[in-house]
Amino acid sequence: MGRPATTAGDTKSPRSLRTSEHEGSMFAAPQYLAVRAQRGIYSEVLKPTSLTEVQLATRGPSGRVSVAGRNEIPFLPVGNLRSTGDGGRVLAPPVPHTVANVKPKVVEPFEQSPAHPPRKVTVERRRRLYASLNIEELLVERGINYADPQFDSQRWLPLDPFDDTTYDDRCPEEWILLGYDEQKHFLPLEAKGLRRQVGGSGTWEDCHVYSYDGESNMFAVRWVKDNRESDESVKLLRMQLLFKVEDPVKFADRLVAAHQSRRWAESLIKYNYYIDNMPTDDIKALGDPQEKRIAGAARNMQKIRQAKKLPVKALLQEINLMFARTMNKIAFDKHMNQNREDRMYRDLELPPKALPPPPPEFGLVETPPHDFTRLFAAFCVSSLYVRSEVIHALREIRAECNAVLTRCIYNVKPTKAMKLEEFKQTQRAAISQ
C-alpha cells in the first residue's frame, strides 16, 4: 500500500482543504500560492478514475490476517552448486570445439613477475596481433605477389629446397601434436594456405590441417569457405601454409629468404655455365718448372714416396684445366663489371661476397684458464730432468763444451809453406790433441 492518492475532481489534499477554509478570511493566501504549495503524492492505484479503489487505498492495509495452511505451502527442494533441483534452470551444455584450441607460442614464465604482464595477457595480445595482420599485404610489401600470374614464371628451380627451417617455431610433427586434446582426440588446426588457380595466380584462403607426411614433407589440408569445410583433401608444402597462431611477419620473411636464395642459386648456375664454356685454347698452360714444382709437392708425402711409379700426368692435366678456368673467370668478372647493363649480365644476381674473417683481438693464441703451477709441476715430474743420471751427464757435457771453447782446435800459425797433404796432416794432429 502507498500513500493516500488524490484525483483532480474527487478528492483534495489536506493543504488545499486548509486553504479553502480560510478563503473568506482576510488572511487567506492567494490562489497562486496554494497552487505552488501543492506537492505530488505517488500511489499504487493505477486507475485514478475509480473512486472506490482510491478510497480503499487511503484507509491503509486490511486488519484481517490471511493464514495459509501447511498443505497450501509449496515444497521447494534445497539446491546446491552441483544440482539445481527440479524447478531450477540449468546452463546449456558447452558447444564442442570443431577445431583445435591452439595458443601462440610465447617465451614467458607461468608465474607472474613484477613489472611484467601475466602470461595470459601476453598470449592474448600476441593472438590479436597475428589476427590483425594480412599475409598477402605483408608479402606484397616485400616484393612477393602470388596474385600476379607472371610472378616467378621465369624461375625453373623448385622453392622447397631453399626453405630455411630456422624461421619455424615448431617442427611439423609438433604442429600436428597440438591438434590432440586431453582425450587424445584429434581436431584440425586452423591455417591459411596458398591455393593455386587455373591461370597461375594464387590466393591465401582458410583451411584446416589434418596430417603431415614426413616422406613428402607435405601437409594434408581441406579448404574452408563460409565456415563450411570441403570434402576434398589437398597436399601443401610448409612454405604454402600459415598457421593461425604463427607470426605472419616471420613467415613472410621466411618466404622472402627462400625466394632470394633461389634467385642466387639460379644466377650461380648460369654464371658457372658461362665460365665453363669459355674457350681455353688461347690460354697458355703452366710451364715445366711450375709442373715439376707441383709434382714434387704432391710426392712429398711418406706414403707416396714409397710408391715406385706415381702417375701425375692426369693430375697435371686437371691442374692446367683449373688454371685456364681461373684465367677465364678473371676475364669474365672484369667484363661483367664493366658492362653491367648488358642483357646477359642483367639477370645475374650473384650472392654477396663473403666478408674476410675479422683480425684476432690478441696477437697470441688465447688459451682457456688453467692452473699453470700445477701443470708445470706435473711436467717437471714427467720429464728426465729430475733424474740424477741425466743431471750428471748434462754437467759433464757442459764442462767439455766449455773446455773446447778455451782451446784452439786448428793450427792457425804455420811456420813455413807446405803442400796440401802436409797441411791436412798438420790439422789432423792439432785436432786430435
C-alpha positions as a Markdown table, in Angstrom:
| # | Residue | x | y | z |
|---|---|---|---|---|
| 1 | Met | 0.0 | 0.0 | 0.0 |
| 2 | Gly | 1.1 | 3.5 | -0.7 |
| 3 | Arg | 0.3 | 7.0 | 0.5 |
| 4 | Pro | -3.2 | 8.5 | 0.0 |
| 5 | Ala | -3.8 | 9.3 | -3.6 |
| 6 | Thr | -5.5 | 12.4 | -4.9 |
| 7 | Thr | -7.5 | 13.0 | -8.0 |
| 8 | Ala | -8.2 | 16.1 | -9.9 |
| 9 | Gly | -12.0 | 16.2 | -9.3 |
| 10 | Asp | -13.0 | 13.9 | -6.5 |
| 11 | Thr | -10.5 | 14.5 | -3.7 |
| 12 | Lys | -8.4 | 17.3 | -2.3 |
| 13 | Ser | -5.2 | 17.3 | -0.5 |
| 14 | Pro | -5.1 | 18.4 | 3.2 |
| 15 | Arg | -3.2 | 21.6 | 2.3 |
| 16 | Ser | -5.8 | 22.5 | -0.3 |
| 17 | Leu | -8.6 | 21.9 | 2.3 |
| 18 | Arg | -7.0 | 24.2 | 4.8 |
| 19 | Thr | -6.6 | 26.8 | 2.1 |
| 20 | Ser | -10.3 | 26.6 | 1.2 |
| 21 | Glu | -11.5 | 27.0 | 4.8 |
| 22 | His | -9.8 | 30.4 | 5.0 |
| 23 | Glu | -11.0 | 31.7 | 1.7 |
| 24 | Gly | -13.3 | 34.2 | 3.4 |
| 25 | Ser | -10.8 | 35.3 | 5.9 |
| 26 | Met | -8.7 | 38.3 | 5.3 |
| 27 | Phe | -5.6 | 36.2 | 5.9 |
| 28 | Ala | -6.4 | 33.8 | 3.1 |
| 29 | Ala | -3.4 | 33.0 | 0.9 |
| 30 | Pro | -3.5 | 34.0 | -2.7 |
| 31 | Gln | -4.6 | 31.3 | -5.2 |
| 32 | Tyr | -1.2 | 31.1 | -6.9 |
| 33 | Leu | 0.5 | 30.3 | -3.5 |
| 34 | Ala | -1.9 | 27.4 | -3.0 |
| 35 | Val | -1.1 | 26.0 | -6.3 |
| 36 | Arg | 2.6 | 26.3 | -5.8 |
| 37 | Ala | 2.4 | 24.8 | -2.3 |
| 38 | Gln | 0.8 | 21.6 | -3.5 |
| 39 | Arg | 3.0 | 18.5 | -3.5 |
| 40 | Gly | 2.7 | 15.3 | -5.5 |
| 41 | Ile | 1.8 | 12.1 | -3.8 |
| 42 | Tyr | 2.5 | 8.8 | -5.6 |
| 43 | Ser | 0.0 | 6.0 | -5.3 |
| 44 | Glu | -0.1 | 2.3 | -6.2 |
| 45 | Val | -3.5 | 2.7 | -7.7 |
| 46 | Leu | -3.3 | 2.8 | -11.5 |
| 47 | Lys | -6.9 | 3.8 | -12.1 |
| 48 | Pro | -7.4 | 7.4 | -10.9 |
| 49 | Thr | -10.9 | 7.5 | -12.2 |
| 50 | Ser | -12.1 | 4.7 | -9.9 |
| 51 | Leu | -13.2 | 6.4 | -6.7 |
| 52 | Thr | -13.8 | 3.2 | -4.7 |
| 53 | Glu | -10.3 | 1.9 | -5.2 |
| 54 | Val | -8.8 | 5.3 | -4.3 |
| 55 | Gln | -10.8 | 5.5 | -1.0 |
| 56 | Leu | -9.8 | 1.9 | -0.1 |
| 57 | Ala | -6.2 | 2.7 | -0.7 |
| 58 | Thr | -6.3 | 5.7 | 1.6 |
| 59 | Arg | -7.6 | 3.6 | 4.6 |
| 60 | Gly | -4.4 | 1.6 | 4.8 |
| 61 | Pro | -3.9 | -2.1 | 4.9 |
| 62 | Ser | -6.6 | -4.5 | 6.0 |
| 63 | Gly | -6.7 | -5.8 | 9.5 |
| 64 | Arg | -7.6 | -9.3 | 8.6 |
| 65 | Val | -4.7 | -11.8 | 8.6 |
| 66 | Ser | -4.5 | -14.3 | 5.8 |
| 67 | Val | -3.0 | -17.6 | 7.1 |
| 68 | Ala | -2.1 | -20.3 | 4.7 |
| 69 | Gly | -2.3 | -24.0 | 5.8 |
| 70 | Arg | 0.6 | -26.4 | 5.8 |
| 71 | Asn | -0.7 | -28.2 | 2.8 |
| 72 | Glu | -1.0 | -24.9 | 0.8 |
| 73 | Ile | 2.7 | -24.0 | 1.1 |
| 74 | Pro | 4.6 | -25.3 | -1.9 |
| 75 | Phe | 7.6 | -27.5 | -1.2 |
| 76 | Leu | 10.8 | -26.4 | -2.8 |
| 77 | Pro | 13.8 | -28.7 | -2.6 |
| 78 | Val | 17.1 | -27.4 | -1.4 |
| 79 | Gly | 19.6 | -26.7 | -4.2 |
| 80 | Asn | 23.4 | -26.8 | -4.2 |
| 81 | Leu | 26.2 | -25.9 | -6.6 |
| 82 | Arg | 26.0 | -29.3 | -8.3 |
| 83 | Ser | 22.3 | -29.8 | -8.5 |
| 84 | Thr | 19.7 | -27.1 | -9.2 |
| 85 | Gly | 16.6 | -29.2 | -8.3 |
| 86 | Asp | 13.5 | -30.0 | -10.4 |
| 87 | Gly | 12.4 | -26.4 | -10.9 |
| 88 | Gly | 15.8 | -24.9 | -11.3 |
| 89 | Arg | 17.3 | -23.6 | -14.6 |
| 90 | Val | 20.4 | -25.3 | -15.8 |
| 91 | Leu | 23.1 | -24.0 | -18.2 |
| 92 | Ala | 23.2 | -25.2 | -21.7 |
| 93 | Pro | 25.9 | -27.8 | -22.5 |
| 94 | Pro | 29.1 | -26.3 | -23.8 |
| 95 | Val | 29.5 | -26.3 | -27.6 |
| 96 | Pro | 32.2 | -28.8 | -28.5 |
| 97 | His | 35.2 | -27.4 | -30.4 |
| 98 | Thr | 35.4 | -28.3 | -34.1 |
| 99 | Val | 39.0 | -27.1 | -34.4 |
| 100 | Ala | 41.9 | -27.3 | -32.0 |
| 101 | Asn | 42.3 | -24.5 | -29.5 |
| 102 | Val | 45.9 | -23.6 | -30.0 |
| 103 | Lys | 47.6 | -20.6 | -28.4 |
| 104 | Pro | 50.5 | -18.6 | -29.8 |
| 105 | Lys | 54.0 | -19.6 | -28.6 |
| 106 | Val | 55.4 | -17.1 | -26.1 |
| 107 | Val | 58.6 | -17.2 | -24.0 |
| 108 | Glu | 57.1 | -16.0 | -20.7 |
| 109 | Pro | 57.2 | -17.5 | -17.2 |
| 110 | Phe | 54.0 | -19.1 | -16.0 |
| 111 | Glu | 54.3 | -17.3 | -12.7 |
| 112 | Gln | 53.9 | -13.5 | -13.0 |
| 113 | Ser | 56.9 | -11.5 | -12.1 |
| 114 | Pro | 56.9 | -7.8 | -11.0 |
| 115 | Ala | 56.8 | -5.2 | -13.8 |
| 116 | His | 55.7 | -7.9 | -16.4 |
| 117 | Pro | 52.3 | -8.6 | -17.7 |
| 118 | Pro | 50.7 | -12.0 | -16.9 |
| 119 | Arg | 51.3 | -14.8 | -19.4 |
| 120 | Lys | 47.7 | -15.0 | -20.4 |
| 121 | Val | 47.7 | -11.3 | -21.3 |
| 122 | Thr | 50.8 | -11.7 | -23.4 |
| 123 | Val | 49.3 | -14.7 | -25.2 |
| 124 | Glu | 46.1 | -12.8 | -25.9 |
| 125 | Arg | 47.9 | -9.8 | -27.2 |
| 126 | Arg | 50.0 | -12.0 | -29.5 |
| 127 | Arg | 46.9 | -13.7 | -30.8 |
| 128 | Arg | 45.2 | -10.4 | -31.6 |
| 129 | Leu | 48.3 | -9.1 | -33.2 |
| 130 | Tyr | 48.6 | -12.1 | -35.5 |
| 131 | Ala | 44.9 | -11.9 | -36.4 |
| 132 | Ser | 45.2 | -8.2 | -37.4 |
| 133 | Leu | 48.0 | -8.9 | -39.9 |
| 134 | Asn | 47.3 | -9.8 | -43.5 |
| 135 | Ile | 49.8 | -12.2 | -45.1 |
| 136 | Glu | 49.0 | -11.1 | -48.6 |
| 137 | Glu | 49.8 | -7.4 | -47.8 |
| 138 | Leu | 53.0 | -8.4 | -46.0 |
| 139 | Leu | 54.2 | -10.4 | -49.0 |
| 140 | Val | 53.4 | -7.6 | -51.4 |
| 141 | Glu | 55.3 | -5.1 | -49.3 |
| 142 | Arg | 58.3 | -7.5 | -49.6 |
| 143 | Gly | 58.0 | -7.9 | -53.4 |
| 144 | Ile | 56.1 | -11.2 | -53.5 |
| 145 | Asn | 52.8 | -11.1 | -55.2 |
| 146 | Tyr | 51.2 | -14.5 | -55.8 |
| 147 | Ala | 48.1 | -12.9 | -57.3 |
| 148 | Asp | 50.2 | -12.0 | -60.4 |
| 149 | Pro | 50.2 | -15.0 | -62.8 |
| 150 | Gln | 53.6 | -13.8 | -64.2 |
| 151 | Phe | 55.3 | -13.8 | -60.8 |
| 152 | Asp | 58.1 | -16.4 | -60.7 |
| 153 | Ser | 57.1 | -17.6 | -64.1 |
| 154 | Gln | 60.7 | -17.5 | -65.3 |
| 155 | Arg | 62.0 | -19.5 | -62.4 |
| 156 | Trp | 63.0 | -23.1 | -63.1 |
| 157 | Leu | 64.2 | -24.3 | -59.7 |
| 158 | Pro | 61.7 | -25.5 | -57.1 |
| 159 | Leu | 61.3 | -23.4 | -54.0 |
| 160 | Asp | 61.1 | -26.0 | -51.3 |
| 161 | Pro | 64.8 | -26.9 | -51.2 |
| 162 | Phe | 65.6 | -23.3 | -50.3 |
| 163 | Asp | 63.3 | -23.2 | -47.3 |
| 164 | Asp | 65.1 | -22.1 | -44.1 |
| 165 | Thr | 63.6 | -24.1 | -41.2 |
| 166 | Thr | 65.2 | -21.9 | -38.6 |
| 167 | Tyr | 62.3 | -19.5 | -39.1 |
| 168 | Asp | 59.8 | -22.1 | -37.8 |
| 169 | Asp | 58.9 | -22.0 | -34.1 |
| 170 | Arg | 57.8 | -25.7 | -34.1 |
| 171 | Cys | 58.7 | -28.6 | -36.3 |
| 172 | Pro | 56.0 | -30.1 | -38.4 |
| 173 | Glu | 55.4 | -33.1 | -36.0 |
| 174 | Glu | 54.9 | -30.6 | -33.1 |
| 175 | Trp | 52.2 | -28.7 | -35.1 |
| 176 | Ile | 50.2 | -31.9 | -35.6 |
| 177 | Leu | 50.6 | -32.9 | -31.9 |
| 178 | Leu | 48.9 | -29.6 | -31.0 |
| 179 | Gly | 45.7 | -30.9 | -32.5 |
| 180 | Tyr | 45.2 | -33.6 | -29.9 |
| 181 | Asp | 43.1 | -32.8 | -26.9 |
| 182 | Glu | 43.2 | -34.4 | -23.4 |
| 183 | Gln | 41.1 | -37.4 | -24.5 |
| 184 | Lys | 43.6 | -38.0 | -27.4 |
| 185 | His | 41.0 | -36.9 | -30.0 |
| 186 | Phe | 42.4 | -35.0 | -32.9 |
| 187 | Leu | 40.9 | -31.7 | -34.0 |
| 188 | Pro | 42.1 | -29.9 | -37.2 |
| 189 | Leu | 44.3 | -26.9 | -37.0 |
| 190 | Glu | 43.2 | -23.5 | -38.4 |
| 191 | Ala | 45.5 | -22.1 | -41.0 |
| 192 | Lys | 45.8 | -20.2 | -44.3 |
| 193 | Gly | 47.0 | -22.0 | -47.4 |
| 194 | Leu | 48.2 | -20.9 | -50.8 |
| 195 | Arg | 45.6 | -22.0 | -53.3 |
| 196 | Arg | 46.7 | -22.0 | -56.9 |
| 197 | Gln | 44.2 | -21.0 | -59.5 |
| 198 | Val | 43.9 | -22.2 | -63.1 |
| 199 | Gly | 45.6 | -19.1 | -64.6 |
| 200 | Gly | 48.7 | -19.5 | -62.4 |
| 201 | Ser | 47.8 | -17.0 | -59.7 |
| 202 | Gly | 47.4 | -17.8 | -56.1 |
| 203 | Thr | 45.4 | -16.6 | -53.1 |
| 204 | Trp | 45.6 | -17.3 | -49.4 |
| 205 | Glu | 42.5 | -19.0 | -48.2 |
| 206 | Asp | 41.3 | -20.5 | -44.9 |
| 207 | Cys | 41.9 | -24.2 | -44.4 |
| 208 | His | 42.1 | -27.0 | -41.8 |
| 209 | Val | 45.2 | -29.0 | -41.3 |
| 210 | Tyr | 44.7 | -32.7 | -40.6 |
| 211 | Ser | 48.0 | -34.6 | -41.0 |
| 212 | Tyr | 51.7 | -34.4 | -42.1 |
| 213 | Asp | 53.7 | -36.8 | -44.3 |
| 214 | Gly | 57.3 | -36.9 | -43.4 |
| 215 | Glu | 58.5 | -38.5 | -46.6 |
| 216 | Ser | 57.0 | -36.0 | -49.0 |
| 217 | Asn | 57.2 | -33.1 | -46.4 |
| 218 | Met | 53.6 | -32.1 | -47.1 |
| 219 | Phe | 50.5 | -31.4 | -45.0 |
| 220 | Ala | 47.0 | -32.7 | -45.8 |
| 221 | Val | 44.5 | -29.8 | -45.6 |
| 222 | Arg | 40.9 | -29.1 | -46.5 |
| 223 | Trp | 39.7 | -25.7 | -47.7 |
| 224 | Val | 37.1 | -23.8 | -45.7 |
| 225 | Lys | 34.7 | -21.4 | -47.2 |
| 226 | Asp | 31.8 | -19.7 | -45.3 |
| 227 | Asn | 32.5 | -21.9 | -42.3 |
| 228 | Arg | 32.0 | -25.0 | -44.4 |
| 229 | Glu | 34.7 | -27.5 | -44.9 |
| 230 | Ser | 35.2 | -29.1 | -48.3 |
| 231 | Asp | 35.4 | -32.9 | -48.6 |
| 232 | Glu | 38.4 | -32.8 | -50.9 |
| 233 | Ser | 41.9 | -33.1 | -49.3 |
| 234 | Val | 44.9 | -31.4 | -50.9 |
| 235 | Lys | 48.6 | -31.5 | -50.1 |
| 236 | Leu | 50.6 | -28.3 | -49.3 |
| 237 | Leu | 54.2 | -27.7 | -48.5 |
| 238 | Arg | 55.2 | -26.0 | -45.3 |
| 239 | Met | 56.0 | -22.8 | -47.2 |
| 240 | Gln | 52.4 | -22.7 | -48.5 |
| 241 | Leu | 50.8 | -23.0 | -45.1 |
| 242 | Leu | 50.5 | -20.3 | -42.4 |
| 243 | Phe | 49.1 | -21.5 | -39.1 |
| 244 | Lys | 46.7 | -19.2 | -37.3 |
| 245 | Val | 48.9 | -19.0 | -34.2 |
| 246 | Glu | 52.0 | -18.4 | -36.3 |
| 247 | Asp | 53.7 | -15.0 | -36.7 |
| 248 | Pro | 52.8 | -13.7 | -40.1 |
| 249 | Val | 55.8 | -11.3 | -40.2 |
| 250 | Lys | 58.3 | -14.1 | -39.6 |
| 251 | Phe | 56.5 | -16.3 | -42.1 |
| 252 | Ala | 56.7 | -13.5 | -44.7 |
| 253 | Asp | 60.5 | -13.1 | -44.0 |
| 254 | Arg | 60.8 | -16.8 | -44.4 |
| 255 | Leu | 59.3 | -16.7 | -47.9 |
| 256 | Val | 61.4 | -13.7 | -48.9 |
| 257 | Ala | 64.6 | -15.6 | -47.8 |
| 258 | Ala | 63.6 | -18.7 | -49.8 |
| 259 | His | 62.9 | -16.7 | -53.0 |
| 260 | Gln | 66.2 | -14.8 | -52.6 |
| 261 | Ser | 68.2 | -18.0 | -52.1 |
| 262 | Arg | 66.6 | -19.5 | -55.2 |
| 263 | Arg | 67.5 | -16.4 | -57.3 |
| 264 | Trp | 71.1 | -16.6 | -56.1 |
| 265 | Ala | 71.3 | -20.3 | -56.9 |
| 266 | Glu | 69.9 | -19.8 | -60.5 |
| 267 | Ser | 72.3 | -17.0 | -61.1 |
| 268 | Leu | 75.3 | -19.0 | -59.9 |
| 269 | Ile | 74.4 | -21.9 | -62.2 |
| 270 | Lys | 74.3 | -19.5 | -65.1 |
| 271 | Tyr | 77.5 | -17.8 | -64.0 |
| 272 | Asn | 79.4 | -21.1 | -63.8 |
| 273 | Tyr | 77.9 | -22.3 | -67.1 |
| 274 | Tyr | 79.2 | -19.2 | -68.9 |
| 275 | Ile | 82.7 | -19.6 | -67.5 |
| 276 | Asp | 82.9 | -23.4 | -68.1 |
| 277 | Asn | 82.0 | -22.9 | -71.8 |
| 278 | Met | 84.6 | -20.2 | -72.5 |
| 279 | Pro | 87.4 | -21.3 | -74.8 |
| 280 | Thr | 90.7 | -22.3 | -73.3 |
| 281 | Asp | 92.9 | -22.8 | -76.4 |
| 282 | Asp | 94.4 | -19.3 | -76.3 |
| 283 | Ile | 95.4 | -19.6 | -72.7 |
| 284 | Lys | 99.0 | -20.5 | -72.0 |
| 285 | Ala | 99.4 | -23.6 | -69.9 |
| 286 | Leu | 101.7 | -23.9 | -66.9 |
| 287 | Gly | 105.5 | -24.1 | -67.7 |
| 288 | Asp | 107.7 | -27.1 | -67.0 |
| 289 | Pro | 109.3 | -25.6 | -63.8 |
| 290 | Gln | 105.8 | -25.0 | -62.4 |
| 291 | Glu | 104.7 | -28.5 | -63.2 |
| 292 | Lys | 107.8 | -30.0 | -61.7 |
| 293 | Arg | 107.3 | -28.0 | -58.5 |
| 294 | Ile | 103.7 | -29.1 | -58.3 |
| 295 | Ala | 104.6 | -32.7 | -58.9 |
| 296 | Gly | 107.3 | -32.5 | -56.2 |
| 297 | Ala | 104.9 | -31.1 | -53.7 |
| 298 | Ala | 102.4 | -33.8 | -54.5 |
| 299 | Arg | 105.0 | -36.6 | -54.0 |
| 300 | Asn | 106.3 | -35.0 | -50.7 |
| 301 | Met | 104.4 | -37.5 | -48.5 |
| 302 | Gln | 105.7 | -40.5 | -46.7 |
| 303 | Lys | 103.2 | -43.0 | -48.3 |
| 304 | Ile | 103.6 | -41.5 | -51.8 |
| 305 | Arg | 107.4 | -41.6 | -51.6 |
| 306 | Gln | 107.3 | -45.4 | -51.1 |
| 307 | Ala | 105.4 | -45.8 | -54.4 |
| 308 | Lys | 107.8 | -46.6 | -57.2 |
| 309 | Lys | 105.7 | -45.2 | -60.0 |
| 310 | Leu | 103.2 | -42.4 | -59.4 |
| 311 | Pro | 101.1 | -41.2 | -62.4 |
| 312 | Val | 101.0 | -37.5 | -62.3 |
| 313 | Lys | 100.1 | -36.8 | -65.9 |
| 314 | Ala | 96.3 | -36.9 | -65.3 |
| 315 | Leu | 96.8 | -34.7 | -62.2 |
| 316 | Leu | 98.7 | -32.1 | -64.1 |
| 317 | Gln | 96.1 | -32.0 | -66.9 |
| 318 | Glu | 93.4 | -31.3 | -64.3 |
| 319 | Ile | 95.5 | -28.6 | -62.7 |
| 320 | Asn | 96.1 | -27.0 | -66.2 |
| 321 | Leu | 92.3 | -27.1 | -66.8 |
| 322 | Met | 91.6 | -25.4 | -63.4 |
| 323 | Phe | 94.3 | -22.8 | -64.2 |
| 324 | Ala | 92.7 | -22.0 | -67.6 |
| 325 | Arg | 89.2 | -21.8 | -66.0 |
| 326 | Thr | 90.6 | -19.4 | -63.4 |
| 327 | Met | 92.0 | -17.1 | -66.1 |
| 328 | Asn | 88.6 | -17.1 | -67.8 |
| 329 | Lys | 86.9 | -16.3 | -64.6 |
| 330 | Ile | 89.1 | -13.3 | -64.0 |
| 331 | Ala | 88.4 | -12.0 | -67.6 |
| 332 | Phe | 84.7 | -12.7 | -67.2 |
| 333 | Asp | 84.4 | -10.8 | -63.9 |
| 334 | Lys | 86.2 | -7.8 | -65.3 |
| 335 | His | 84.0 | -7.7 | -68.4 |
| 336 | Met | 80.8 | -8.2 | -66.4 |
| 337 | Asn | 81.6 | -5.3 | -64.0 |
| 338 | Gln | 82.3 | -3.0 | -67.0 |
| 339 | Asn | 79.2 | -4.0 | -68.9 |
| 340 | Arg | 76.6 | -4.4 | -66.2 |
| 341 | Glu | 73.7 | -3.2 | -68.4 |
| 342 | Asp | 74.3 | -5.9 | -70.9 |
| 343 | Arg | 71.4 | -8.3 | -71.3 |
| 344 | Met | 73.4 | -11.4 | -70.4 |
| 345 | Tyr | 74.6 | -9.9 | -67.2 |
| 346 | Arg | 71.4 | -8.0 | -66.2 |
| 347 | Asp | 69.7 | -11.2 | -65.0 |
| 348 | Leu | 72.7 | -12.4 | -62.9 |
| 349 | Glu | 72.0 | -11.7 | -59.3 |
| 350 | Leu | 75.1 | -13.1 | -57.5 |
| 351 | Pro | 75.2 | -13.5 | -53.8 |
| 352 | Pro | 77.3 | -11.0 | -51.9 |
| 353 | Lys | 80.9 | -12.0 | -51.4 |
| 354 | Ala | 81.8 | -13.4 | -48.0 |
| 355 | Leu | 83.5 | -10.9 | -45.7 |
| 356 | Pro | 87.1 | -11.6 | -44.7 |
| 357 | Pro | 87.5 | -13.0 | -41.2 |
| 358 | Pro | 88.0 | -10.4 | -38.6 |
| 359 | Pro | 91.5 | -9.9 | -37.3 |
| 360 | Pro | 92.2 | -11.6 | -33.9 |
| 361 | Glu | 91.8 | -9.4 | -30.9 |
| 362 | Phe | 95.1 | -10.7 | -29.4 |
| 363 | Gly | 98.4 | -11.4 | -31.2 |
| 364 | Leu | 98.9 | -14.7 | -29.3 |
| 365 | Val | 96.7 | -17.7 | -29.3 |
| 366 | Glu | 94.3 | -17.4 | -26.4 |
| 367 | Thr | 94.2 | -20.4 | -24.1 |
| 368 | Pro | 91.5 | -21.2 | -21.6 |
| 369 | Pro | 92.0 | -20.5 | -17.9 |
| 370 | His | 94.1 | -23.2 | -16.3 |
| 371 | Asp | 96.3 | -23.8 | -13.2 |
| 372 | Phe | 99.8 | -23.1 | -14.6 |
| 373 | Thr | 101.6 | -24.0 | -11.4 |
| 374 | Arg | 100.0 | -27.4 | -11.1 |
| 375 | Leu | 100.6 | -28.2 | -14.8 |
| 376 | Phe | 104.3 | -27.1 | -14.6 |
| 377 | Ala | 104.9 | -29.3 | -11.5 |
| 378 | Ala | 103.3 | -32.2 | -13.3 |
| 379 | Phe | 105.5 | -31.6 | -16.4 |
| 380 | Cys | 108.7 | -31.4 | -14.2 |
| 381 | Val | 107.8 | -34.8 | -12.6 |
| 382 | Ser | 107.2 | -36.4 | -16.0 |
| 383 | Ser | 110.5 | -35.1 | -17.5 |
| 384 | Leu | 114.0 | -36.5 | -17.3 |
| 385 | Tyr | 115.4 | -33.5 | -15.6 |
| 386 | Val | 114.5 | -35.0 | -12.2 |
| 387 | Arg | 116.9 | -38.0 | -12.5 |
| 388 | Ser | 120.4 | -37.7 | -11.2 |
| 389 | Glu | 122.0 | -39.6 | -14.1 |
| 390 | Val | 120.6 | -37.1 | -16.6 |
| 391 | Ile | 121.8 | -34.1 | -14.5 |
| 392 | His | 125.4 | -35.6 | -14.1 |
| 393 | Ala | 125.6 | -36.3 | -17.9 |
| 394 | Leu | 124.5 | -32.7 | -18.7 |
| 395 | Arg | 127.1 | -31.4 | -16.3 |
| 396 | Glu | 129.9 | -33.3 | -18.0 |
| 397 | Ile | 128.7 | -32.2 | -21.4 |
| 398 | Arg | 128.7 | -28.6 | -20.4 |
| 399 | Ala | 132.2 | -28.9 | -18.9 |
| 400 | Glu | 133.5 | -30.4 | -22.1 |
| 401 | Cys | 131.9 | -27.7 | -24.2 |
| 402 | Asn | 133.5 | -25.0 | -22.1 |
| 403 | Ala | 136.9 | -26.7 | -22.4 |
| 404 | Val | 136.6 | -26.7 | -26.2 |
| 405 | Leu | 135.8 | -23.1 | -26.2 |
| 406 | Thr | 139.0 | -22.2 | -24.4 |
| 407 | Arg | 141.5 | -24.0 | -26.7 |
| 408 | Cys | 142.3 | -23.6 | -30.4 |
| 409 | Ile | 141.3 | -26.6 | -32.4 |
| 410 | Tyr | 143.1 | -25.8 | -35.7 |
| 411 | Asn | 146.7 | -24.9 | -36.3 |
| 412 | Val | 146.5 | -21.4 | -37.5 |
| 413 | Lys | 150.1 | -20.4 | -37.1 |
| 414 | Pro | 152.1 | -22.3 | -39.8 |
| 415 | Thr | 155.9 | -21.7 | -39.8 |
| 416 | Lys | 156.5 | -22.4 | -43.4 |
| 417 | Ala | 154.9 | -23.1 | -46.7 |
| 418 | Met | 153.7 | -26.7 | -47.2 |
| 419 | Lys | 151.9 | -28.9 | -49.6 |
| 420 | Leu | 148.2 | -29.7 | -49.2 |
| 421 | Glu | 148.8 | -33.2 | -47.9 |
| 422 | Glu | 151.2 | -31.9 | -45.3 |
| 423 | Phe | 148.7 | -29.2 | -44.3 |
| 424 | Lys | 145.9 | -31.8 | -43.8 |
| 425 | Gln | 148.2 | -33.9 | -41.7 |
| 426 | Thr | 149.2 | -31.0 | -39.5 |
| 427 | Gln | 145.5 | -30.0 | -38.9 |
| 428 | Arg | 144.5 | -33.6 | -38.0 |
| 429 | Ala | 147.3 | -33.7 | -35.4 |
| 430 | Ala | 146.1 | -30.4 | -33.9 |
| 431 | Ile | 142.5 | -31.6 | -33.7 |
| 432 | Ser | 143.4 | -34.9 | -32.1 |
| 433 | Gln | 145.3 | -33.3 | -29.2 |
